Every structure is written in C-alpha cells, then in structure tokens.
XYZ file of C-alpha atoms in Angstrom:
611
model
C 102.180 136.321 40.426
C 102.918 138.553 43.403
C 106.549 138.937 44.415
C 108.208 139.540 47.789
C 111.661 140.875 48.640
C 112.886 141.699 52.152
C 116.238 142.535 53.701
C 118.052 143.227 56.962
C 121.541 144.689 56.533
C 124.064 147.235 57.745
C 123.842 149.132 54.455
C 121.056 150.905 52.599
C 119.012 148.021 51.194
C 116.798 150.158 48.938
C 118.765 149.285 45.756
C 118.571 145.570 46.650
C 114.800 145.740 47.113
C 114.257 147.606 43.852
C 116.552 145.306 41.884
C 114.727 142.319 43.375
C 111.373 143.726 42.234
C 112.766 144.259 38.732
C 113.850 140.630 38.607
C 110.341 139.575 39.653
C 108.549 141.694 37.055
C 108.318 138.658 34.764
C 105.771 137.102 37.162
C 103.193 139.764 36.273
C 101.861 142.552 38.523
C 99.649 145.634 38.516
C 101.080 147.571 41.484
C 104.271 147.651 43.521
C 105.660 149.161 46.682
C 108.516 149.420 49.181
C 108.509 150.035 52.963
C 111.628 150.995 54.892
C 112.668 151.517 58.500
C 113.983 155.107 58.360
C 115.137 157.174 61.367
C 112.922 155.263 63.768
C 109.814 155.473 61.586
C 108.134 153.480 58.835
C 108.181 155.028 55.362
C 106.795 153.666 52.121
C 106.250 154.366 48.444
C 103.603 152.654 46.277
C 102.750 152.760 42.591
C 100.173 151.346 40.200
C 102.706 151.650 37.397
C 105.981 149.849 36.806
C 108.877 149.435 39.217
C 110.699 152.192 37.328
C 108.023 154.651 38.523
C 108.409 153.409 42.089
C 112.156 153.922 41.801
C 111.603 157.548 40.776
C 109.298 158.111 43.762
C 111.901 156.728 46.146
C 114.657 158.841 44.652
C 112.498 161.975 44.824
C 111.610 161.271 48.465
C 115.215 160.371 49.401
C 113.991 157.158 51.026
C 116.490 154.688 52.400
C 117.021 152.291 55.266
C 118.769 149.222 56.637
C 115.571 147.172 57.049
C 112.734 146.886 54.552
C 110.310 144.891 52.444
C 109.061 145.264 48.882
C 106.278 143.776 46.784
C 104.767 143.410 43.339
C 101.011 142.761 43.495
C 98.664 141.006 41.117
C 95.202 142.097 42.236
C 92.842 139.574 43.814
C 90.994 141.330 46.658
C 90.503 144.940 45.605
C 91.217 146.742 42.347
C 94.789 147.667 41.324
C 94.720 151.064 43.051
C 97.338 152.763 45.229
C 95.493 152.214 48.513
C 95.314 148.475 47.774
C 99.009 148.209 46.899
C 101.450 146.624 49.338
C 103.136 147.167 51.767
C 100.281 147.732 54.217
C 100.766 149.561 57.507
C 99.074 149.189 60.868
C 97.897 151.647 62.018
C 97.208 152.158 58.313
C 98.566 155.567 57.491
C 101.882 157.198 56.669
C 102.173 159.121 59.920
C 104.790 158.434 62.577
C 102.489 156.141 64.594
C 102.521 153.298 62.010
C 104.058 150.292 63.796
C 103.695 147.271 61.480
C 104.601 147.001 57.769
C 103.618 143.867 55.878
C 103.533 142.335 52.396
C 101.672 139.182 51.448
C 101.271 136.669 48.633
C 98.277 134.343 48.558
C 94.695 134.545 49.780
C 93.375 134.614 53.359
C 90.045 132.820 53.149
C 88.742 133.944 56.552
C 89.524 137.634 56.024
C 85.875 138.732 56.327
C 85.583 137.202 59.787
C 88.870 138.742 60.925
C 87.979 142.113 59.381
C 84.755 142.254 61.382
C 86.585 141.316 64.580
C 89.298 143.931 64.096
C 86.834 146.627 63.054
C 85.005 146.068 66.333
C 88.314 146.686 68.111
C 88.628 150.079 66.406
C 90.881 149.305 63.426
C 90.035 151.349 60.347
C 90.507 149.677 56.957
C 91.674 151.764 54.043
C 91.865 148.970 51.457
C 89.740 146.110 50.160
C 92.592 143.632 50.541
C 92.814 140.560 52.719
C 96.430 141.592 53.376
C 95.542 144.620 55.486
C 93.691 142.234 57.800
C 96.964 140.422 58.566
C 98.785 143.681 59.322
C 96.101 144.779 61.800
C 95.924 141.303 63.322
C 99.672 141.322 64.016
C 99.504 144.862 65.411
C 96.649 143.850 67.705
C 98.493 140.752 68.954
C 101.908 142.445 69.234
C 103.629 141.786 72.571
C 107.044 143.331 71.970
C 108.429 140.263 70.178
C 107.563 140.251 66.476
C 108.728 136.659 65.909
C 106.493 135.311 68.679
C 103.604 137.524 67.550
C 103.729 136.294 63.955
C 103.810 132.666 65.108
C 100.626 133.235 67.072
C 98.959 135.381 64.394
C 99.369 132.939 61.510
C 97.481 130.309 63.497
C 94.430 132.539 63.030
C 94.783 132.532 59.225
C 92.981 130.142 56.892
C 94.196 129.862 53.294
C 97.490 130.299 51.494
C 100.073 132.917 52.339
C 103.677 134.002 52.271
C 104.295 137.105 54.366
C 107.189 139.384 55.229
C 106.712 141.831 58.097
C 108.781 144.233 60.168
C 108.098 146.493 63.133
C 108.987 150.100 63.927
C 110.003 149.103 67.449
C 112.431 146.328 66.439
C 115.042 147.652 63.985
C 117.123 145.143 62.024
C 114.495 142.408 62.154
C 112.212 140.970 59.464
C 109.916 138.022 60.058
C 108.575 135.768 57.302
C 106.063 132.931 57.212
C 104.734 130.613 54.520
C 101.763 128.309 54.055
C 100.910 127.275 50.509
C 102.900 130.075 48.828
C 106.660 129.934 48.199
C 109.134 131.885 50.330
C 112.899 131.591 50.509
C 115.658 132.932 52.739
C 118.900 134.348 51.349
C 121.921 134.126 53.643
C 124.558 136.857 53.488
C 127.487 138.007 55.602
C 126.089 140.166 58.360
C 122.858 140.515 56.393
C 119.915 138.303 55.451
C 117.136 138.361 52.902
C 113.649 137.079 52.088
C 112.133 136.555 48.642
C 109.447 134.626 46.856
C 111.895 133.570 44.128
C 115.663 133.024 44.125
C 115.851 135.133 40.957
C 115.070 138.208 43.102
C 118.354 137.751 44.952
C 120.578 137.002 41.942
C 123.797 138.938 42.349
C 123.138 139.525 46.066
C 123.501 136.001 47.468
C 123.470 132.452 46.137
C 123.030 130.833 49.581
C 119.359 129.921 49.729
C 117.069 128.191 52.236
C 113.710 126.951 50.940
C 111.171 127.334 53.725
C 108.741 124.469 54.170
C 104.998 124.530 54.813
C 104.201 126.210 58.108
C 107.695 127.624 58.683
C 108.181 130.999 60.375
C 111.588 132.659 60.067
C 113.247 135.390 62.126
C 115.851 137.340 60.151
C 118.366 139.496 61.960
C 121.819 140.761 60.998
C 123.786 137.792 62.306
C 121.118 135.144 62.655
C 118.384 133.254 60.855
C 116.071 131.345 63.180
C 113.356 129.022 61.824
C 110.513 127.248 63.587
C 108.122 124.795 61.964
C 104.317 124.727 62.122
C 104.473 123.247 65.636
C 106.742 126.033 66.860
C 109.754 123.719 67.103
C 113.165 125.097 66.123
C 114.415 123.430 62.926
C 117.474 123.510 60.689
C 116.792 123.840 56.949
C 119.462 123.003 54.410
C 121.336 125.915 52.854
C 121.682 125.354 49.105
C 123.878 127.109 46.609
C 121.536 128.341 43.875
C 122.874 130.068 40.795
C 119.953 132.204 39.608
C 121.272 133.615 36.354
C 120.436 137.304 36.206
C 121.574 137.371 32.590
C 118.492 135.370 31.660
C 116.434 138.529 32.143
C 118.423 140.549 29.624
C 116.709 141.134 26.294
C 119.761 141.250 24.068
C 118.849 141.939 20.413
C 115.159 141.055 20.812
C 112.218 143.466 21.093
C 110.406 141.428 23.729
C 111.129 138.543 26.069
C 108.504 136.447 24.327
C 110.332 136.788 21.028
C 113.624 135.977 22.728
C 112.139 132.897 24.368
C 110.560 131.647 21.134
C 114.001 131.789 19.525
C 115.637 130.122 22.536
C 113.661 126.925 22.000
C 116.320 125.035 20.022
C 118.784 125.654 22.861
C 116.209 124.914 25.592
C 115.272 121.580 24.010
C 118.918 120.632 23.503
C 119.585 121.411 27.188
C 116.527 119.414 28.294
C 117.861 116.393 26.371
C 121.457 116.969 27.453
C 121.735 113.937 29.761
C 119.639 111.592 27.626
C 121.915 108.997 26.055
C 119.333 106.208 26.100
C 115.769 105.602 27.194
C 115.877 104.482 30.822
C 113.542 104.839 33.833
C 116.356 106.378 35.897
C 115.874 109.602 33.920
C 112.856 110.197 36.188
C 114.380 109.074 39.493
C 115.968 106.101 41.221
C 112.612 104.484 42.060
C 111.116 104.977 38.601
C 111.537 101.433 37.274
C 109.665 99.840 40.172
C 106.893 102.426 40.020
C 106.498 102.250 36.241
C 106.263 98.460 36.470
C 103.352 98.694 38.909
C 101.190 101.320 37.203
C 98.403 100.470 34.772
C 97.185 103.998 33.898
C 98.239 107.643 33.970
C 96.426 110.647 35.467
C 97.771 114.018 34.302
C 96.983 117.136 36.368
C 97.771 120.597 35.037
C 96.463 124.086 34.254
C 96.539 126.370 31.216
C 99.302 125.734 28.715
C 100.591 122.810 30.806
C 97.161 121.200 30.485
C 97.500 121.308 26.696
C 100.893 119.624 27.022
C 99.130 116.904 28.989
C 96.469 116.499 26.298
C 99.214 116.016 23.703
C 100.896 113.432 25.922
C 97.642 111.466 26.119
C 97.833 110.817 22.372
C 101.479 109.783 22.644
C 101.220 107.519 25.707
C 98.121 105.699 24.540
C 99.519 105.221 21.007
C 103.047 104.141 21.944
C 102.915 102.730 25.492
C 99.320 101.453 25.209
C 98.483 102.759 28.693
C 95.158 104.570 29.287
C 95.519 108.255 30.195
C 93.155 110.748 31.806
C 93.988 114.456 31.669
C 92.328 116.715 34.239
C 92.263 120.471 34.734
C 93.728 120.666 38.219
C 91.298 123.266 39.555
C 88.345 121.043 38.531
C 89.746 117.684 39.588
C 90.056 118.434 43.278
C 86.437 119.573 43.570
C 84.654 116.670 41.933
C 83.998 113.069 42.882
C 86.357 110.859 40.907
C 87.235 107.171 40.864
C 90.728 106.747 42.295
C 93.074 104.076 41.032
C 95.973 103.230 43.375
C 97.853 101.754 40.403
C 97.735 105.005 38.431
C 100.780 107.221 37.898
C 99.808 110.783 38.841
C 101.732 113.230 36.640
C 101.714 116.946 37.405
C 102.953 119.475 34.845
C 103.972 122.963 35.944
C 106.498 125.473 34.722
C 107.102 127.051 38.134
C 106.353 124.042 40.301
C 104.374 126.371 42.580
C 101.027 126.433 40.729
C 98.508 126.450 43.572
C 95.706 124.524 41.848
C 98.059 121.799 40.620
C 99.679 121.397 44.038
C 96.257 121.125 45.658
C 95.124 118.580 43.047
C 98.263 116.531 43.673
C 97.583 116.462 47.413
C 93.956 115.524 46.723
C 95.030 112.609 44.506
C 97.379 111.381 47.223
C 94.607 111.640 49.807
C 92.572 109.275 47.621
C 95.309 106.650 47.836
C 97.251 107.391 44.644
C 100.818 107.377 45.923
C 102.776 107.087 42.668
C 103.585 110.663 41.637
C 105.812 112.324 39.041
C 106.228 115.947 38.049
C 107.414 117.597 34.857
C 108.776 120.929 36.050
C 111.223 123.685 35.121
C 112.357 124.503 38.687
C 114.308 121.793 40.522
C 113.857 123.425 43.927
C 110.088 123.933 43.655
C 107.343 122.600 45.907
C 106.086 120.298 43.135
C 109.443 118.516 42.922
C 109.612 118.151 46.688
C 106.065 116.762 46.843
C 106.468 114.112 44.119
C 108.282 110.755 44.242
C 109.714 111.225 40.753
C 110.606 114.236 38.613
C 111.932 115.278 35.256
C 113.403 118.781 35.291
C 113.163 120.628 32.018
C 115.923 123.098 31.287
C 114.041 125.900 29.637
C 115.735 128.474 31.839
C 113.942 131.522 33.178
C 110.878 132.399 31.109
C 109.990 136.066 31.567
C 107.134 136.473 29.091
C 103.778 135.684 30.669
C 102.669 133.695 27.608
C 104.597 130.435 27.852
C 106.693 129.315 24.868
C 109.939 127.481 25.601
C 108.531 126.075 28.856
C 105.732 124.438 26.832
C 107.988 122.926 24.173
C 110.380 121.497 26.781
C 107.398 120.029 28.661
C 106.412 118.252 25.452
C 109.951 116.890 25.081
C 109.904 115.574 28.668
C 106.475 114.001 28.137
C 107.651 112.279 24.978
C 110.578 110.852 26.954
C 108.075 109.625 29.539
C 106.058 108.016 26.737
C 109.074 106.111 25.454
C 110.156 105.093 28.956
C 106.730 103.704 29.859
C 106.635 101.831 26.556
C 110.064 100.347 27.251
C 109.190 99.239 30.787
C 105.991 97.626 29.490
C 107.928 95.831 26.754
C 106.373 97.828 23.924
C 109.434 99.634 22.565
C 111.843 97.814 20.283
C 115.522 98.733 20.127
C 115.047 99.924 16.533
C 112.150 102.199 17.513
C 114.075 103.539 20.498
C 117.018 104.411 18.259
C 114.768 106.101 15.687
C 112.941 108.161 18.306
C 116.178 109.279 19.977
C 117.585 110.328 16.619
C 114.438 112.361 15.879
C 114.577 114.043 19.294
C 118.213 115.017 18.870
C 117.318 116.562 15.515
C 114.550 118.708 17.062
C 116.718 121.825 17.630
C 117.706 121.874 13.955
C 114.116 121.251 12.828
C 112.800 124.063 15.051
C 115.450 126.454 13.753
C 114.080 125.799 10.264
C 110.563 126.687 11.470
C 111.873 129.906 13.027
C 113.251 130.842 9.621
C 109.629 131.123 8.422
C 109.151 134.259 10.554
C 108.982 136.701 7.577
C 106.079 134.764 6.014
C 104.260 134.632 9.342
C 104.687 138.395 9.825
C 102.730 138.931 6.582
C 99.848 136.892 8.000
C 99.995 138.755 11.308
C 99.308 142.092 9.618
C 95.980 140.676 8.426
C 95.160 139.032 11.766
C 95.768 142.305 13.605
C 92.641 143.753 11.973
C 90.420 140.879 13.155
C 88.567 140.424 16.415
C 87.852 136.688 16.161
C 89.671 133.603 14.917
C 89.180 129.836 14.749
C 91.943 127.244 15.085
C 91.530 123.693 13.758
C 93.546 120.544 14.343
C 92.989 116.819 14.331
C 94.408 114.042 16.470
C 97.490 114.990 18.459
C 97.477 118.407 16.771
C 94.131 119.374 18.304
C 95.804 120.290 21.645
C 98.309 122.347 19.627
C 95.385 124.217 18.047
C 94.122 124.890 21.587
C 97.531 126.239 22.547
C 97.679 128.418 19.414
C 94.282 129.942 20.196
C 95.319 130.544 23.796
C 98.502 132.331 22.739
C 96.605 134.617 20.356
C 93.994 135.681 22.903
C 96.526 136.009 25.742
C 98.683 138.644 24.101
C 96.700 140.153 21.209
C 93.265 140.162 22.950
C 91.671 138.682 19.828
C 88.909 136.247 20.691
C 90.141 132.844 19.495
C 88.759 129.343 19.886
C 90.075 125.939 18.838
C 88.157 122.857 17.738
C 88.867 119.403 16.407
C 88.373 119.956 12.677
C 85.719 117.227 12.520
C 83.549 119.258 14.915
C 83.138 122.157 12.490
C 79.749 121.069 11.229
C 78.529 120.492 14.796
C 78.371 124.202 15.577
C 81.441 126.370 14.880
C 80.732 126.471 11.141
C 77.925 128.920 11.940
C 80.583 131.510 12.786
C 82.503 131.237 9.526
C 82.318 134.282 7.225
C 84.811 136.239 5.126
C 85.780 138.082 8.302
C 86.702 134.882 10.178
C 90.305 133.700 9.742
C 90.581 129.951 10.266
C 94.037 128.691 11.216
C 94.535 125.056 10.262
C 97.326 122.719 11.346
C 97.822 120.334 8.428
C 100.571 117.732 8.988
C 100.900 115.003 6.411
C 99.549 112.236 8.626
C 96.771 109.667 8.470
C 94.103 112.356 8.937
C 95.219 114.690 6.156
C 92.449 113.756 3.697
C 89.784 114.161 6.386
C 91.278 117.542 7.237
C 91.158 118.647 3.600
C 87.417 117.953 3.607
C 87.020 120.113 6.697
C 88.945 122.900 4.970
C 86.533 122.735 2.029
C 83.663 123.257 4.448
C 85.295 126.537 5.488
C 85.925 127.712 1.935
C 82.354 126.920 0.885
C 81.184 129.484 3.495
C 83.667 132.155 2.404
C 86.046 131.627 5.319
C 89.715 132.551 4.974
C 92.053 129.603 5.586
C 95.555 130.079 6.989
C 97.221 126.693 6.736
C 100.432 125.518 8.358
C 101.166 122.506 6.150
C 103.979 119.999 5.995
C 106.218 120.193 2.969
C 104.650 117.077 1.403
C 100.979 117.505 2.337
C 99.952 118.592 -1.202
C 97.908 121.594 -0.083
C 98.341 124.505 -2.463
C 97.663 128.219 -2.070
C 94.596 129.588 -3.856
C 91.975 132.292 -3.377
C 91.086 132.297 0.313
C 93.684 129.614 1.091
C 96.989 130.904 2.449
C 99.687 128.276 2.999
C 102.987 128.286 4.846
C 104.953 125.062 4.505
C 106.967 123.694 7.402
C 110.313 122.296 6.223
C 109.623 118.641 7.050
C 107.082 116.191 8.425
C 108.131 115.094 11.871
C 105.852 112.198 12.760
C 104.957 111.868 16.425
C 107.054 114.930 17.284
C 105.232 117.111 14.739
C 103.236 118.977 17.463
C 106.472 120.473 18.817
C 107.317 121.976 15.428
C 103.828 123.231 14.637
C 103.406 125.027 17.953
C 106.443 127.209 17.183
C 104.732 128.612 14.089
C 101.612 129.402 16.154
C 103.719 131.176 18.782
C 105.235 133.390 16.097
C 101.789 134.167 14.674
C 100.480 135.250 18.084
C 103.593 137.304 18.840
C 103.617 139.254 15.579
C 99.844 139.806 15.668
C 100.157 141.292 19.154
C 103.094 143.370 17.975
C 101.022 144.757 15.093
C 98.183 145.613 17.511
C 100.522 147.388 19.920
C 99.678 145.383 23.042
C 102.001 144.755 25.980
C 103.348 141.453 24.694
C 105.313 140.371 27.765
C 102.828 141.580 30.374
C 99.309 141.085 28.983
C 96.494 142.645 30.972
C 94.945 140.722 33.856
C 97.422 137.824 33.607
C 100.318 136.687 35.763
C 103.256 134.391 35.134
C 103.091 132.105 38.136
C 99.578 131.504 39.460
C 100.127 130.796 43.139
C 96.553 131.379 44.317
C 93.343 129.557 43.435
C-alpha cells in the first residue's frame, strides 16, 4: 500500500526521493507527494496522478533540498484528493510558517479524539486524514528536539503507523517511528535514508536496518540513533540487502502482470532450488520436533493467499492425513474459536507485512498456539521474524497488484509442506517421495507448455471482454483455483465474477445462467470428471456458454456452446498449479481487451498493511 521514502544528505536528495517513489509504485497508490527543506523553509509538491506528474511539478518549481520525505498514498481516511495527499504540514499551509512535515502509513484509531483536542487548541484541519492529526500533535508538543518530541508524541497514538517527519528548525534531521507498519533505515556514507521497503533504496544503498515494533530512529548526516518502545537506546543489526532494481523493468512485456505470469517457470524453479529431498529442515532447524508434536494445521491468510491455503487443505488432508482449518485472517481474530496447542499455525503472505494476517498470528499465539510457520516471499519481513519456522518462496519482486507468480510459488511451498508432514508422520513412502519430487521438478516445463496456449486464450478473452458477469466452476482441489480465477478476472477487468463448487450449481447459481453468462469450468481428468460433466450439462440445458479448461485426456469435445482448450498433460495432485496459469492469462487478456489499468486496478493496493 502506501510507501515512504526519506533522506538526509549533503547533496540534493530530490532524485533519490522520486526514484524511491517510482520503485514503490507497484504497491498501489492514488496520490503522491514530496516535501523538502529548502532555504530554511518547508516546500512540497503533491499530485493525485502518477509519480511522473509529481516529477514534472518539482522540475517546474525548481524544488530541491538536502533533507526531505516522500510518499505514495492509498486512500483510507479521506478521498484521493490533493489536500488529503501526503506530506502534511503543521501549521498546515505552504507559507513560510510551516514547521513540521510528515508522512504516514497505517491507521491512527484514536484520531477523532486527538482531532477534537487539537482543534480546541486552535489547529485548523485542511484534510480528512488521520495523518494530519499526527503532524499537528508533533507541532503542539515540539520542544526544540524533534527526536524527543516524536518519542513522546507516538505514545499518544493508538493503532498502526510508520512515520517519517522533519522540522524546519532542525536541518539535516529526519525522525522515523514504526508500530505495526514496516519501516527500514538505509545507511550511507555521510547520508542516511528511511523507507517502507528496501526496494525504494535499490541503487542508493544496500546497508539496511529493519526497525522493530516501537522503535524510533533519529537520522542525521553522520549518525543513526535508535531507541526502542521503552526509550532505551538499542543497536539493530545492519544487513546487506540486494534489492534488485532490474526486477521492476518491463523488458519485452506490455504489463508487469504479463511479465510475471511468464516468469512462473523460473520462479518455481528458484523456489525449489535447494530441495534435493523431502526433509523437515527445509522449514527450519526446529521443524522436525515441531512437526512431530502437531496433530492439526490452522492456516491464516487473506485474498489470494487464502485460496492457496484452501488448496493446501485438500493436499494435507489427502496425503498427510492431518486435519486442516483455513481461516480468513481478518475474521479469525474477531471470533471465538477453539484453540489447540498442538496445532501448527501456518500464515501465508506474499509481503510478510499483511496487517490482518500478522494480527491473526499474534491472536493465535495469545490463545496458546505456539507452533508457527510462515510461507512468505520476503525473508526479512515481520511475518518471518514472528514465526518459529519459515519457507521463503523465491518469486522475486511482484509489481502487478493482481498476484500471479507469488501465488504459484506459495502452492509449491505448501505442497512441500504437505510431503514433509506426511514423511514425519510416517505416511510417505520412498517411492511416493521420489515420484512427487520428479513431478515438482517438471513443473517449470509443464507450465511453459500451458503458457504456449496464450493465443487460444486471447480468442476467448475477446468474447469475455463484452460480458459483465461470469461464473467459474471447479470440484475438489480445483474449487479454490476457480475462486482464484474469478478473483483475478474481477480484480483487473472489473467484470463481476463468482466461483462455486460445480455440485452447488443446482442449489442457486443455476438461476443466473443464460446465453449471456459465460461459465468457466476447470476439468482435470480426475476422479470427479464424470460428476463435472453432469454439471456442465446442467449449464448447457439452460443455454449457458461453457469455456472449459480440460486435460488432454479428459474426453470433453468442443461443440455448440462448449468451447474447450486442452492443457498439455494431466498433472495429478499438482494440477491446480497448471490450471491457475490458464486462468491468469484469461483475466489478463480480458482486461487488456477492456482497456483497464492492468497493473494498478482501481481501489486496490499491492501490500495491505492496514486493517
């Protein structure tokens, strides 16, 4: 979601701030802005368009400075309008008396109370944001030492936040603080940086400090001083992080989503790179002992990651014979549940910073469930630090908001978990282990063959682009893949799409089927294929148009109202990973035909770091 970049240097840091914002565009945003310390005054530029527009404003206004902060905002409090865009000033105008400039990720839950208090003191609010409250609060509490002031001010805040702030009266100083939202420090030579993501600083510095919950940091030219939530000075490890800026280059592709769909063979191969055998140590040194103790699995996730968890439920229960519950993270933490201290709590998150999933994880631990594992794409994320065990997928940076390669690599990691649990429980023979490993190593080749079907899928997309509704059907472990296919279509094409287990058709959705309703059907040649064929006949009998992704040997032929694309092979338990690729291509080319913003769909963000 929102992105932060800040810098203190002895050179004009405007290009660094703008480049950092460009690198954070993949997270999703609807406004952006920069504030700079210029000739003893605070100056800013804000835009409700793209960073390129902001860059033009700055060039036209000849803005520059040695100290500054920048932000991309995804609207929560207040519409995406210029006066709600960050940075916010206090006093809140562009005149020479503005003293405090601040940017903020997260949500301040007690902003109404603080707004009323500050209004009574004479502060005038020009935005609907909770962020402006923090700026005025710091201005009101300012005692000549910004670092001390921020430490005192954040104690008044309830909720999640990452902030970067600087003051007109203290040149060459930026203060940051984090609670529930990620914030990092970049260490340079005679200069220092803040960001919400190491990618923002790629090419500027690779020396990174990951701030912990409650940390407040004081950045100056030659020093970086950190105190923890108790106000005690602490040393945080400096890590060398190679954030590959090249990952954000499009190359020959029209959109990042298309690029990332076609990167899946490589991403899966990289994710399996160190897997020579099935062994608990793939998930951490303590994995064997933990896996021996557990008698069930609880999966916590949101969105696409939740669908990965639903797929894993079929796998784990079928192969490892361990009961699995899959919970939407934002629901789990707010309901009464029955905790099991012998359950393995598995979180799934691309970024490892998903606020709802982190909160659900902490809630599960508070109920006495101490055995935790995360499937995550970012080794340095909060989720990895919070969990006992981890498996890091190697999807690389995913820029498109609609997840593709992150999802398929999550499935690969979850299948490895399935096999490992089965082995530890004595339910995986050596022959089965060998067969499964062989199938997994063949996945990149199998997916490349699915990608070769793109021309046939483009022909379908031209028809879908004229529709406003669609149904997706699947059975068994392909039902979650139908859910993911429907999600992809509505995310980027804005076509209303819903997914159902095919056997549920006659329990309601069949009422929607007409000639105008395309029905996408996932038809692998498995034990449910004959049942699925009956469900397809129910659609045809009502005039519905079937679009079937069938395995090569499923004996489903094209006919009037039945359109068939055959996947090159049947892939058994791993079939969901192949079928989802075809659904990704369908969504992408439908959105392309409709002319939507494929990589940055409206109202959505890449990394959801607020509730």
